[in-house]
Tab-separated table of C-alpha atoms in Angstrom:
chain	number	residue	atom	x	y	z
A	378	MET	CA	0.142	-0.071	-0.181
A	379	ALA	CA	1.415	3.786	-1.138
A	380	LEU	CA	1.621	5.411	2.030
A	381	ALA	CA	-0.234	8.510	0.550
A	382	ALA	CA	-3.008	6.379	0.350
A	383	VAL	CA	-4.108	4.905	3.818
A	384	PRO	CA	-7.391	4.166	4.236
A	385	PHE	CA	-8.017	6.858	7.305
A	386	SER	CA	-6.686	10.183	8.686
A	387	LEU	CA	-4.330	9.305	11.528
A	388	SER	CA	-3.401	13.363	12.513
A	389	ARG	CA	-4.216	13.929	16.388
A	390	PRO	CA	-1.434	11.093	18.416
A	391	GLY	CA	-1.443	10.674	21.898
A	392	ILE	CA	2.332	9.856	22.620
A	393	LEU	CA	3.696	7.911	25.588
A	394	VAL	CA	7.413	7.850	26.383
A	395	GLY	CA	9.382	6.713	29.456
A	396	LEU	CA	11.036	10.038	30.407
A	397	LYS	CA	11.582	13.862	30.008
A	398	ALA	CA	14.596	13.554	27.703
A	399	GLU	CA	12.346	11.484	25.254
A	400	ALA	CA	9.375	13.589	25.285
A	401	GLY	CA	11.093	16.647	24.276
A	402	LEU	CA	12.868	14.624	21.445
A	403	ILE	CA	9.924	13.466	20.302
A	404	ARG	CA	8.123	17.073	20.609
A	405	SER	CA	10.894	18.027	18.121
A	406	VAL	CA	8.998	15.504	15.719
A	407	PHE	CA	5.615	15.922	16.581
A	408	PRO	CA	5.147	19.586	17.978
A	409	HIS	CA	1.526	19.170	17.959
A	410	ALA	CA	1.188	15.563	19.305
A	411	ALA	CA	-0.107	14.956	23.188
A	412	ILE	CA	2.743	13.687	24.749
A	413	ALA	CA	2.945	12.026	28.353
A	414	ALA	CA	5.888	10.398	30.296
A	415	SER	CA	5.378	7.972	32.231
A	416	GLY	CA	8.341	8.358	34.606
A	417	ALA	CA	9.106	4.708	33.849
A	418	THR	CA	6.667	3.254	36.501
A	419	ARG	CA	3.634	1.362	36.394
A	420	THR	CA	1.482	3.030	38.220
A	421	GLY	CA	2.945	6.377	35.553
A	422	ALA	CA	2.685	4.526	32.556
A	423	GLN	CA	-1.307	2.984	33.761
A	424	ARG	CA	-2.444	6.686	34.485
A	425	GLU	CA	-0.982	8.332	31.393
A	426	ALA	CA	-2.433	5.583	28.969
A	427	ALA	CA	-5.472	6.265	30.507
A	428	ARG	CA	-5.212	10.272	30.157
A	429	LEU	CA	-3.935	9.792	26.308
A	430	ALA	CA	-6.406	7.726	25.082
A	431	ALA	CA	-9.270	10.044	26.845
A	432	CYS	CA	-7.566	13.166	25.492
A	433	GLY	CA	-9.114	12.956	21.655
A	434	ALA	CA	-6.350	11.661	19.900
A	435	ASN	CA	-7.525	9.255	17.151
A	436	CYS	CA	-4.168	7.039	17.129
A	437	LEU	CA	-1.760	5.809	20.377
A	438	LEU	CA	2.169	5.405	19.524
A	439	SER	CA	4.870	4.734	21.924
A	440	PHE	CA	8.215	6.040	21.832
A	441	GLY	CA	11.625	5.679	23.633
A	442	LEU	CA	14.137	3.359	24.688
A	443	ALA	CA	13.911	-0.318	24.901
A	444	ALA	CA	16.242	-3.043	27.076
A	445	GLY	CA	17.810	-5.349	24.319
A	446	LEU	CA	16.560	-9.117	24.676
A	447	ASP	CA	17.765	-10.695	21.260
A	448	PRO	CA	21.277	-10.760	21.987
A	449	THR	CA	22.003	-10.223	17.799
A	450	LEU	CA	20.412	-6.872	18.484
A	451	PRO	CA	23.005	-4.195	19.373
A	452	ALA	CA	22.115	-0.799	21.016
A	453	GLY	CA	20.957	1.683	18.372
A	454	THR	CA	18.600	-0.837	16.695
A	455	ILE	CA	15.303	0.761	15.958
A	456	VAL	CA	12.130	-1.586	16.698
A	457	VAL	CA	8.689	-1.226	15.620
A	458	PRO	CA	6.838	-4.435	16.688
A	459	ALA	CA	3.914	-6.195	15.076
A	460	ALA	CA	2.790	-7.139	18.403
A	461	VAL	CA	2.900	-6.280	22.251
A	462	GLN	CA	3.095	-8.958	24.729
A	463	GLY	CA	2.248	-8.546	28.759
A	464	TRP	CA	0.179	-9.912	31.022
A	465	GLN	CA	-0.788	-12.634	29.400
A	466	SER	CA	-1.799	-10.930	26.267
A	467	THR	CA	-0.504	-9.700	22.872
A	468	TRP	CA	-2.322	-7.195	21.025
A	469	ALA	CA	-1.352	-6.693	17.316
A	470	CYS	CA	0.305	-3.236	16.415
A	471	ASP	CA	-1.796	-1.514	13.529
A	472	PRO	CA	-0.322	-2.214	10.221
A	473	THR	CA	-1.091	1.172	8.387
A	474	LEU	CA	0.902	3.162	11.890
A	475	ARG	CA	3.813	0.650	11.514
A	476	HIS	CA	4.351	1.741	7.968
A	477	ILE	CA	3.811	5.118	8.451
A	478	LEU	CA	6.574	4.961	11.197
A	479	GLY	CA	9.234	2.923	9.097
A	480	GLY	CA	8.690	-0.268	10.030
A	481	ASP	CA	8.939	-1.584	6.566
A	482	GLN	CA	12.527	0.741	5.986
A	483	PRO	CA	16.102	-0.990	6.181
A	484	GLY	CA	17.214	-1.008	9.705
A	485	ALA	CA	14.218	-1.507	11.648
A	486	ILE	CA	12.832	-4.832	12.663
A	487	GLY	CA	9.591	-5.937	13.651
A	488	GLY	CA	8.678	-9.241	15.980
A	489	THR	CA	7.155	-8.844	19.106
A	490	LEU	CA	7.843	-6.415	22.159
A	491	LEU	CA	7.274	-7.811	25.777
A	492	HIS	CA	6.338	-5.553	28.711
A	493	SER	CA	7.314	-5.484	32.221
A	494	ASP	CA	6.434	-3.780	35.225
A	495	ASP	CA	9.664	-3.393	36.228
A	496	VAL	CA	13.065	-2.464	35.142
A	497	VAL	CA	15.364	-5.709	34.155
A	498	LEU	CA	18.998	-4.693	35.182
A	499	ASP	CA	20.581	-7.858	34.699
A	500	ALA	CA	22.266	-9.552	31.459
A	501	ALA	CA	21.100	-13.461	32.881
A	502	HIS	CA	17.323	-11.601	33.472
A	503	LYS	CA	17.333	-10.596	29.953
A	504	ALA	CA	18.523	-13.853	28.887
A	505	GLU	CA	15.497	-15.614	30.750
A	506	LEU	CA	12.923	-13.561	29.121
A	507	PHE	CA	14.226	-14.036	26.116
A	508	GLY	CA	14.332	-18.037	25.899
A	509	ALA	CA	10.833	-17.708	27.439
A	510	SER	CA	9.283	-15.394	24.740
A	511	ARG	CA	11.331	-15.068	22.020
A	512	CYS	CA	10.895	-11.255	22.101
A	513	ALA	CA	13.310	-8.668	20.732
A	514	ALA	CA	13.364	-6.258	23.422
A	515	LEU	CA	11.513	-5.449	26.458
A	516	ASP	CA	9.644	-1.686	27.436
A	517	MET	CA	7.328	-0.780	30.535
A	518	GLU	CA	5.072	1.360	28.610
A	519	SER	CA	3.692	0.011	25.203
A	520	ALA	CA	1.395	-2.990	26.972
A	521	PHE	CA	-0.124	-0.240	28.748
A	522	LEU	CA	-0.862	1.955	25.836
A	523	ALA	CA	-1.795	-0.989	23.997
A	524	ARG	CA	-4.586	-2.026	26.645
A	525	ALA	CA	-6.136	1.312	26.334
A	526	ALA	CA	-6.052	1.751	22.626
A	527	GLU	CA	-8.035	-1.211	22.819
A	528	GLU	CA	-10.230	-0.176	25.288
A	529	ALA	CA	-11.042	2.862	23.340
A	530	GLY	CA	-11.094	1.601	19.648
A	531	LEU	CA	-8.099	3.301	19.068
A	532	PRO	CA	-5.375	2.128	16.743
A	533	PHE	CA	-1.900	2.226	18.159
A	534	ALA	CA	2.001	1.803	16.837
A	535	VAL	CA	5.347	1.262	19.020
A	536	LEU	CA	8.884	2.627	17.733
A	537	ARG	CA	11.446	1.847	20.299
A	538	VAL	CA	14.997	1.780	20.051
A	539	ILE	CA	17.466	-0.441	22.212
A	540	CYS	CA	19.598	1.423	24.433
A	541	ASP	CA	21.058	-1.427	26.852
A	542	PRO	CA	21.978	-4.692	24.660
A	543	ALA	CA	21.045	-8.398	25.946
A	544	SER	CA	24.451	-8.984	27.061
A	545	ARG	CA	24.706	-5.704	29.127
A	546	SER	CA	23.943	-5.902	32.575
A	547	LEU	CA	22.794	-1.962	34.618
A	548	PRO	CA	24.334	-0.595	37.622
A	549	PRO	CA	21.797	-0.968	40.290
A	550	ILE	CA	21.174	3.157	40.354
A	551	ALA	CA	19.458	3.251	37.348
A	552	ALA	CA	16.331	1.605	39.142
A	553	SER	CA	16.476	4.106	41.634
A	554	VAL	CA	17.093	7.475	39.871
A	555	LEU	CA	14.048	8.463	38.424
A	556	SER	CA	11.664	10.725	39.438
A	557	PRO	CA	7.783	10.124	39.152
A	558	ASP	CA	7.334	12.876	36.404
A	559	GLY	CA	10.130	11.084	34.120
A	560	GLY	CA	13.165	13.540	35.208
A	561	LEU	CA	16.561	12.570	37.531
A	562	ARG	CA	16.647	11.930	41.068
A	563	ILE	CA	19.594	14.573	41.295
A	564	GLY	CA	20.180	14.279	44.769
A	565	ALA	CA	19.510	10.761	45.123
A	566	LEU	CA	21.801	10.200	42.352
A	567	LEU	CA	24.559	12.099	44.444
A	568	ARG	CA	24.000	10.329	47.354
A	569	ASP	CA	24.165	6.492	45.831
A	570	LEU	CA	27.293	7.289	43.193
A	571	LEU	CA	29.035	8.536	46.787
A	572	ARG	CA	27.823	5.511	49.023
A	573	TYR	CA	28.784	2.902	45.554
A	574	PRO	CA	31.165	4.610	43.266
A	575	GLY	CA	32.106	1.569	41.690
A	576	GLN	CA	28.953	2.245	39.479
A	577	ILE	CA	30.197	5.324	38.162
A	578	GLY	CA	31.633	3.280	34.820
A	579	GLY	CA	28.434	1.677	34.106
A	580	LEU	CA	26.274	4.568	34.461
A	581	ILE	CA	28.371	6.446	31.665
A	582	ARG	CA	28.502	3.548	29.340
A	583	LEU	CA	24.587	3.413	29.983
A	584	GLY	CA	24.690	7.209	28.980
A	585	ARG	CA	26.391	7.022	26.595
A	586	ASP	CA	24.042	4.182	24.606
A	587	ALA	CA	21.150	6.362	25.807
A	588	ALA	CA	22.601	9.193	23.606
A	589	MET	CA	23.448	6.741	20.504
A	590	ALA	CA	19.526	5.322	21.102
A	591	ARG	CA	17.812	8.446	21.123
A	592	LYS	CA	20.083	10.048	18.120
A	593	ALA	CA	19.353	6.622	16.598
A	594	MET	CA	15.671	7.730	17.017
A	595	VAL	CA	15.044	11.198	16.320
A	596	THR	CA	17.193	9.917	12.883
A	597	PHE	CA	15.120	7.531	11.883
A	598	LEU	CA	12.183	9.544	12.341
A	599	ARG	CA	13.397	12.440	10.194
A	600	ALA	CA	14.202	9.655	7.509
A	601	GLN	CA	10.365	9.296	7.305
A	602	ALA	CA	9.564	12.595	7.144
A	603	GLY	CA	9.437	13.214	3.099
A	604	ARG	CA	6.520	10.816	3.391
A	605	PRO	CA	3.103	12.181	2.886
A	606	ALA	CA	1.093	10.032	5.495
A	607	PHE	CA	3.979	10.647	8.330
A	608	GLN	CA	3.730	14.314	7.462
A	609	ARG	CA	0.050	13.851	8.377
A	610	LEU	CA	0.444	12.219	11.456
A	611	ALA	CA	2.582	14.606	12.537
A	612	ALA	CA	1.342	17.826	11.417
């Protein structure tokens, strides 16, 4: 199907991300969309997904970082999944929205995205999840968005980029320094680093990978900007 010939108008997206930094990047691509950050918490994701579904959007999108589960996928890999799996349920992403987001473009992979209610830090845990699910990657927002979309009768799609690959364990500090609004708890970060300075190296690697992943996401999205259907979605 040609991108200019999609069967319905999708021009009022509601967008869920994990962190404030991701919201700022997505705003540069979707300047007029309703955008909400979950704060990388279950409560925040559930609340903001429901709010977006009720805000007058005619489609829902999930963007941001993901943890790699497939060991063949490096940091910076773009994932535009065909489905989202969570809580023993699976939701199919809308094929037209996947097409508009570039799911069929070189460099993007499909498959299934796995949900977790908690931050997954350990590489061995990632390996267990991959063995059980065969999912490409994992995030903490998209299943809430998928469920809210189903309840509201709205199409949804996801674009995530792998930040920490399957082989990488994250420092424990990564699970404790996020504020509820998706920012950083600077005081907690500094206290933990003073108490456990051995985490600094892992935190630096995480920051480097996150910066690379966000750049890859924005570069990929801007590569779609010349397509008429994407222009309507982002207008």
